[in-house]
Short mmCIF file of C-alpha atoms and ligand atoms in Angstrom, two decimals:
data_model
loop_
_atom_site.label_atom_id
_atom_site.label_comp_id
_atom_site.label_asym_id
_atom_site.label_seq_id
_atom_site.Cartn_x
_atom_site.Cartn_y
_atom_site.Cartn_z
CA MET F 1489 -5.91 -38.26 4.60
CA SER F 1490 -8.32 -39.99 2.23
CA THR F 1491 -7.90 -42.34 -0.71
CA ALA F 1492 -10.99 -41.29 -2.75
CA LYS F 1493 -9.95 -39.44 -5.90
CA LYS F 1494 -10.27 -35.70 -5.36
CA THR F 1495 -11.96 -33.67 -8.07
CA ILE F 1496 -11.84 -30.13 -9.38
CA SER F 1497 -15.25 -29.61 -7.67
CA ASP F 1498 -13.74 -30.67 -4.34
CA ILE F 1499 -11.05 -28.03 -4.80
CA LYS F 1500 -13.62 -25.34 -5.72
CA ASN F 1501 -15.77 -26.31 -2.74
CA ALA F 1502 -12.81 -25.84 -0.40
CA LYS F 1503 -13.13 -22.06 -0.79
CA GLY F 1504 -13.06 -20.52 2.68
CA ALA F 1505 -12.89 -23.95 4.38
CA ALA F 1506 -11.45 -24.21 7.87
CA GLN F 1507 -8.57 -26.31 6.52
CA PRO F 1508 -6.46 -24.73 3.77
CA LEU F 1509 -5.71 -26.72 0.61
CA VAL F 1510 -2.33 -28.46 0.45
CA CYS F 1511 -0.41 -28.37 -2.82
CA LEU F 1512 3.16 -29.34 -3.70
CA THR F 1513 5.03 -29.77 -6.97
CA ALA F 1514 6.12 -33.14 -8.38
CA TYR F 1515 7.79 -33.97 -11.68
CA THR F 1516 8.41 -37.70 -11.23
CA ASP F 1517 6.55 -40.86 -10.23
CA PRO F 1518 8.52 -41.63 -7.02
CA LEU F 1519 8.04 -38.16 -5.57
CA ALA F 1520 4.37 -37.98 -6.64
CA THR F 1521 3.83 -41.33 -4.88
CA LEU F 1522 5.31 -39.96 -1.64
CA LEU F 1523 3.34 -36.69 -1.81
CA ASP F 1524 -0.01 -38.04 -2.96
CA PRO F 1525 -1.44 -39.23 0.41
CA HIS F 1526 -0.80 -35.82 1.95
CA CYS F 1527 -1.83 -33.41 -0.81
CA ASP F 1528 -5.09 -32.07 -2.24
CA LEU F 1529 -3.30 -30.97 -5.40
CA ILE F 1530 -0.04 -31.96 -7.07
CA LEU F 1531 1.34 -29.44 -9.53
CA VAL F 1532 3.64 -30.52 -12.35
CA GLY F 1533 5.12 -27.03 -12.39
CA ASP F 1534 7.30 -25.55 -15.10
CA SER F 1535 9.71 -24.83 -12.22
CA LEU F 1536 11.05 -28.23 -13.36
CA GLY F 1537 13.13 -26.28 -15.88
CA MET F 1538 15.22 -24.82 -13.08
CA VAL F 1539 14.92 -27.65 -10.55
CA LEU F 1540 15.61 -30.62 -12.86
CA TYR F 1541 17.22 -29.19 -15.99
CA GLY F 1542 19.41 -26.41 -14.54
CA LEU F 1543 17.84 -23.77 -16.77
CA PRO F 1544 18.20 -20.15 -15.60
CA SER F 1545 14.42 -19.55 -15.75
CA THR F 1546 11.17 -21.22 -16.80
CA GLU F 1547 11.18 -19.40 -20.15
CA ASN F 1548 12.71 -22.21 -22.21
CA VAL F 1549 10.67 -25.07 -20.80
CA THR F 1550 8.90 -26.88 -23.66
CA LEU F 1551 5.53 -28.52 -24.06
CA ASP F 1552 7.29 -31.87 -24.60
CA MET F 1553 9.09 -31.51 -21.24
CA MET F 1554 5.80 -30.74 -19.48
CA ILE F 1555 4.08 -33.69 -21.15
CA ALA F 1556 6.91 -36.11 -20.31
CA HIS F 1557 6.86 -35.13 -16.63
CA GLY F 1558 3.05 -34.93 -16.59
CA LYS F 1559 2.98 -38.55 -17.78
CA ALA F 1560 5.49 -39.58 -15.09
CA VAL F 1561 3.24 -38.09 -12.39
CA THR F 1562 -0.01 -39.52 -13.78
CA CYS F 1563 1.40 -42.99 -14.53
CA LYS F 1564 -0.36 -44.32 -11.41
CA PRO F 1565 -3.79 -43.46 -10.01
CA ARG F 1566 -3.48 -40.53 -7.58
CA GLN F 1567 -6.00 -39.29 -5.04
CA ALA F 1568 -4.77 -35.70 -5.43
CA VAL F 1569 -5.91 -33.46 -8.27
CA ILE F 1570 -3.05 -33.30 -10.81
CA ILE F 1571 -2.42 -30.01 -12.57
CA VAL F 1572 0.16 -29.52 -15.34
CA ASP F 1573 1.65 -26.10 -16.13
CA MET F 1574 1.33 -24.73 -19.66
CA PRO F 1575 4.87 -23.64 -20.55
CA CYS F 1576 5.91 -20.24 -21.86
CA GLY F 1577 5.00 -19.82 -25.55
CA SER F 1578 2.34 -22.55 -25.55
CA TYR F 1579 -0.74 -20.37 -24.90
CA GLU F 1580 -0.12 -16.59 -24.98
CA ALA F 1581 -0.33 -15.86 -28.72
CA HIS F 1582 -3.98 -16.79 -29.27
CA LYS F 1583 -6.73 -18.81 -27.66
CA GLU F 1584 -6.84 -21.51 -30.38
CA LEU F 1585 -3.14 -22.25 -29.82
CA ALA F 1586 -3.83 -22.41 -26.08
CA LEU F 1587 -6.72 -24.82 -26.63
CA ARG F 1588 -4.71 -27.07 -28.95
CA ASN F 1589 -1.83 -27.30 -26.48
CA ALA F 1590 -4.02 -27.62 -23.38
CA ARG F 1591 -5.89 -30.49 -25.08
CA ARG F 1592 -2.57 -32.14 -25.92
CA ILE F 1593 -1.50 -31.91 -22.27
CA MET F 1594 -4.84 -33.23 -21.00
CA ASP F 1595 -5.12 -36.06 -23.57
CA THR F 1596 -1.54 -37.31 -23.35
CA THR F 1597 -1.12 -37.09 -19.56
CA GLY F 1598 -4.66 -37.65 -18.30
CA CYS F 1599 -4.16 -34.83 -15.79
CA ASP F 1600 -7.13 -33.07 -14.16
CA GLY F 1601 -6.41 -29.54 -15.39
CA VAL F 1602 -3.82 -27.04 -16.57
CA LYS F 1603 -2.31 -23.90 -15.06
CA LEU F 1604 -1.33 -20.78 -16.96
CA GLU F 1605 0.09 -17.42 -15.95
CA GLY F 1606 -1.67 -14.08 -16.50
CA GLY F 1607 -4.64 -12.01 -15.42
CA LYS F 1608 -6.93 -9.79 -17.51
CA ASN F 1609 -4.73 -10.41 -20.56
CA MET F 1610 -5.43 -14.16 -20.36
CA ALA F 1611 -9.14 -14.00 -19.40
CA ALA F 1612 -10.44 -14.67 -22.94
CA THR F 1613 -8.05 -17.62 -23.28
CA ILE F 1614 -9.07 -19.07 -19.91
CA ALA F 1615 -12.76 -18.68 -20.87
CA HIS F 1616 -12.11 -20.48 -24.17
CA LEU F 1617 -10.40 -23.42 -22.44
CA VAL F 1618 -13.14 -23.66 -19.80
CA GLU F 1619 -15.88 -23.55 -22.50
CA ASN F 1620 -14.06 -26.52 -24.05
CA ASN F 1621 -14.12 -28.48 -20.78
CA ILE F 1622 -10.54 -27.85 -19.73
CA PRO F 1623 -10.28 -26.96 -16.04
CA VAL F 1624 -7.91 -24.02 -15.61
CA MET F 1625 -5.94 -22.82 -12.62
CA GLY F 1626 -4.71 -19.22 -12.98
CA HIS F 1627 -1.49 -17.69 -11.67
CA ILE F 1628 -1.09 -14.00 -10.73
CA GLY F 1629 1.30 -11.89 -8.67
CA LEU F 1630 4.88 -12.73 -9.50
CA MET F 1631 4.71 -14.65 -12.78
CA PRO F 1632 8.03 -16.41 -13.40
CA GLN F 1633 7.45 -16.80 -17.17
CA SER F 1634 7.38 -13.01 -17.64
CA ALA F 1635 9.47 -11.88 -14.63
CA ASN F 1636 12.64 -11.27 -16.65
CA LYS F 1637 10.77 -9.20 -19.26
CA GLU F 1638 9.25 -7.15 -16.43
CA GLY F 1639 12.61 -6.35 -14.81
CA GLY F 1640 13.12 -9.26 -12.38
CA TYR F 1641 11.58 -11.39 -9.66
CA MET F 1642 9.79 -8.71 -7.64
CA VAL F 1643 7.29 -8.88 -4.77
CA LYS F 1644 3.85 -7.69 -5.94
CA GLY F 1645 1.21 -5.51 -4.31
CA LYS F 1646 3.49 -2.77 -3.01
CA THR F 1647 1.84 0.16 -4.81
CA ASP F 1648 -1.80 1.25 -5.23
CA GLU F 1649 -1.48 0.75 -8.97
CA GLU F 1650 -0.24 -2.84 -8.50
CA ILE F 1651 -2.99 -3.62 -5.98
CA LYS F 1652 -5.65 -2.34 -8.39
CA ARG F 1653 -4.19 -4.45 -11.22
CA LEU F 1654 -3.98 -7.58 -9.04
CA LEU F 1655 -7.62 -7.22 -7.97
CA GLU F 1656 -8.72 -6.71 -11.58
CA ASP F 1657 -6.66 -9.74 -12.66
CA ALA F 1658 -8.16 -11.91 -9.92
CA LYS F 1659 -11.72 -10.87 -10.85
CA ALA F 1660 -11.05 -11.43 -14.56
CA ILE F 1661 -9.72 -14.96 -13.93
CA GLU F 1662 -12.69 -15.80 -11.73
CA ASP F 1663 -15.19 -14.44 -14.29
CA ALA F 1664 -13.42 -16.42 -17.03
CA GLY F 1665 -14.24 -19.63 -15.15
CA ALA F 1666 -10.91 -20.67 -13.59
CA PHE F 1667 -11.49 -23.10 -10.71
CA SER F 1668 -8.67 -21.64 -8.59
CA PHE F 1669 -5.53 -19.54 -8.94
CA VAL F 1670 -2.04 -19.22 -7.53
CA ILE F 1671 -0.96 -15.91 -5.98
CA GLU F 1672 2.84 -15.71 -5.92
CA ALA F 1673 5.12 -13.38 -3.90
CA THR F 1674 2.46 -10.88 -2.91
CA ILE F 1675 2.05 -8.73 0.23
CA GLU F 1676 -0.13 -10.38 2.91
CA ASP F 1677 -2.86 -7.70 3.08
CA VAL F 1678 -3.22 -7.72 -0.69
CA ALA F 1679 -3.40 -11.53 -0.84
CA ARG F 1680 -6.08 -11.36 1.87
CA THR F 1681 -8.11 -8.74 -0.03
CA ILE F 1682 -7.85 -10.76 -3.24
CA THR F 1683 -8.85 -13.97 -1.44
CA GLN F 1684 -11.86 -12.28 0.15
CA SER F 1685 -12.97 -10.72 -3.13
CA VAL F 1686 -13.25 -13.96 -5.17
CA SER F 1687 -15.41 -17.07 -4.84
CA ILE F 1688 -12.71 -19.53 -5.96
CA PRO F 1689 -9.79 -20.78 -3.84
CA THR F 1690 -6.51 -18.90 -3.92
CA ILE F 1691 -3.32 -20.90 -3.50
CA GLY F 1692 -0.48 -18.87 -2.05
CA ILE F 1693 3.26 -19.16 -2.55
CA GLY F 1694 4.98 -16.35 -0.68
CA ALA F 1695 1.54 -14.76 -0.27
CA SER F 1696 0.75 -15.56 3.42
CA ALA F 1697 -1.70 -17.78 5.26
CA ALA F 1698 -4.54 -15.47 4.19
CA CYS F 1699 -4.88 -17.60 1.03
CA ASP F 1700 -7.20 -20.62 0.79
CA GLY F 1701 -4.26 -22.97 0.29
CA GLN F 1702 -0.48 -23.17 0.02
CA VAL F 1703 1.95 -24.47 -2.56
CA LEU F 1704 5.74 -24.84 -2.46
CA VAL F 1705 8.28 -26.37 -4.79
CA THR F 1706 8.91 -29.73 -3.11
CA GLU F 1707 12.67 -29.75 -3.67
CA ASP F 1708 12.82 -26.33 -1.96
CA MET F 1709 10.87 -27.39 1.14
CA LEU F 1710 12.86 -30.64 1.40
CA GLY F 1711 16.14 -28.69 1.31
CA MET F 1712 17.35 -30.59 -1.76
CA LEU F 1713 18.56 -27.59 -3.72
CA THR F 1714 21.81 -25.71 -3.39
CA GLY F 1715 21.93 -22.00 -4.16
CA HIS F 1716 19.44 -19.23 -3.45
CA THR F 1717 16.34 -20.08 -1.39
CA PRO F 1718 13.42 -17.64 -1.66
CA LYS F 1719 12.40 -15.96 1.65
CA PHE F 1720 8.99 -17.67 1.59
CA VAL F 1721 10.42 -21.22 1.61
CA LYS F 1722 10.39 -23.07 4.92
CA LYS F 1723 12.76 -26.05 4.80
CA TYR F 1724 11.09 -29.06 6.42
CA ALA F 1725 14.18 -31.24 5.84
CA ASP F 1726 17.82 -30.88 4.83
CA LEU F 1727 18.02 -33.59 2.19
CA ALA F 1728 21.00 -31.97 0.43
CA GLU F 1729 23.07 -32.64 3.55
CA GLU F 1730 21.65 -36.16 3.99
CA ILE F 1731 22.28 -37.05 0.34
CA SER F 1732 25.80 -35.68 0.51
CA CYS F 1733 26.59 -37.75 3.66
CA ALA F 1734 25.08 -40.92 2.16
CA VAL F 1735 27.01 -40.53 -1.10
CA GLU F 1736 30.24 -39.85 0.79
CA SER F 1737 29.75 -43.08 2.82
CA TYR F 1738 29.06 -45.06 -0.37
CA ALA F 1739 32.15 -43.65 -2.10
CA ASN F 1740 34.36 -44.42 0.91
CA GLU F 1741 33.03 -47.99 1.18
CA VAL F 1742 33.46 -48.68 -2.54
CA ARG F 1743 37.02 -47.32 -2.49
CA SER F 1744 37.93 -49.39 0.59
CA ARG F 1745 36.13 -52.53 -0.81
CA LYS F 1746 33.85 -52.55 2.27
CA PHE F 1747 30.85 -52.47 -0.09
CA PRO F 1748 29.53 -54.82 -1.42
CA SER F 1749 29.95 -57.15 1.56
CA GLY F 1750 28.63 -60.75 1.75
CA GLU F 1751 24.97 -59.89 2.48
CA TYR F 1752 24.68 -58.10 -0.88
CA LEU F 1753 26.02 -61.05 -2.99
CA TYR F 1754 24.05 -63.70 -4.92
CA GLY F 1755 24.80 -67.28 -3.81
CA MET F 1756 24.60 -70.65 -5.61
CA LYS F 1757 21.40 -72.72 -5.19
CA LYS F 1758 21.75 -75.02 -2.14
O1 KIV P 2633 6.13 -23.91 -11.65
C1 KIV P 2633 5.78 -24.02 -10.46
O2 KIV P 2633 6.26 -24.87 -9.72
C2 KIV P 2633 4.77 -23.09 -9.98
C3 KIV P 2633 4.53 -23.05 -8.50
C4 KIV P 2633 5.70 -22.61 -7.77
C5 KIV P 2633 3.32 -22.28 -8.16
O3 KIV P 2633 4.17 -22.40 -10.74
#
C-alpha cells in the first residue's frame, strides 16, 4: 500500500512484475474511497448500466452517465490510476468522434485515461487518441458492448480461428499505443500466450492468473448483487445477506418504536 499517486507509466512498468496489478470497478465516491488504498487501478466501468441502473446490458449506457460517475470517483485525490469506460456509440463510428468524446471524459472528470472495446478494428482510433495525449486501455476477448450482436456472452479462445484473431487484436492494440488492455472471459492458455506476446500489461477478468493483473466488478466480488453470478467471480463477502439482515432489523425496530431510542435524540442545552 502506498499513498503516492500512481501513474500510467507505473502501470506500464508493471508488465511481468512479480506482483500482479490490482483493479476493481467503482462508480461512486464512497466505494472509490474504500477501494483506493488497495488498488493500482480503479475502473469506472460501463458495467454501471447493469449494476446501478438495472439495464439489461451495457449497450444503452450514455456518455453523460459515464461522466457523472467518473466525476463522483475523481471528486477526491486518489492514489490509484482512474480509468473511465467509453460507452457504446461514443467512439466506434470514426476516430474524430472518439477523440471528441474521450477529451470530454478526460476534461470533465480529470481521470487518468479511457478504456474502449475492440481489437484490430479499433487500432486506428486508439492510435489517434494516443497521438492526442489520451492514455487508452484496450479491451478484448468477450466484449460486453457487442456481445448481443455477436450471439451472446461467450467464452473466447476456444477455436484456432478465435485464438488467431485474439493474438492479432492484442498486437494491434499494443502497436496502436495502448498502455494496457483487459482480456475478458478467455481460456487460460490463450490469455497466457497473449500476455507473453505483448509488452504492455494485460488485466484479466475470467482470463486466469496468467494475466499481468486482475479486475472484477466490485459489487460482484462483495456479493452485493442478486441474480446470475459469472463463473469467474469469487465472492469475498456476502453483503446482500448482511444488508438484508440490517434492513430487516431497522424495519422491525421502527415498527416496534425501539428506534430511535434516547441515545439518538437531540437534547436541550444544559
Ligand atoms: O465495465 C466494466 O466494469 C468492465 C470490466 C468488467 C472490465 O469493463
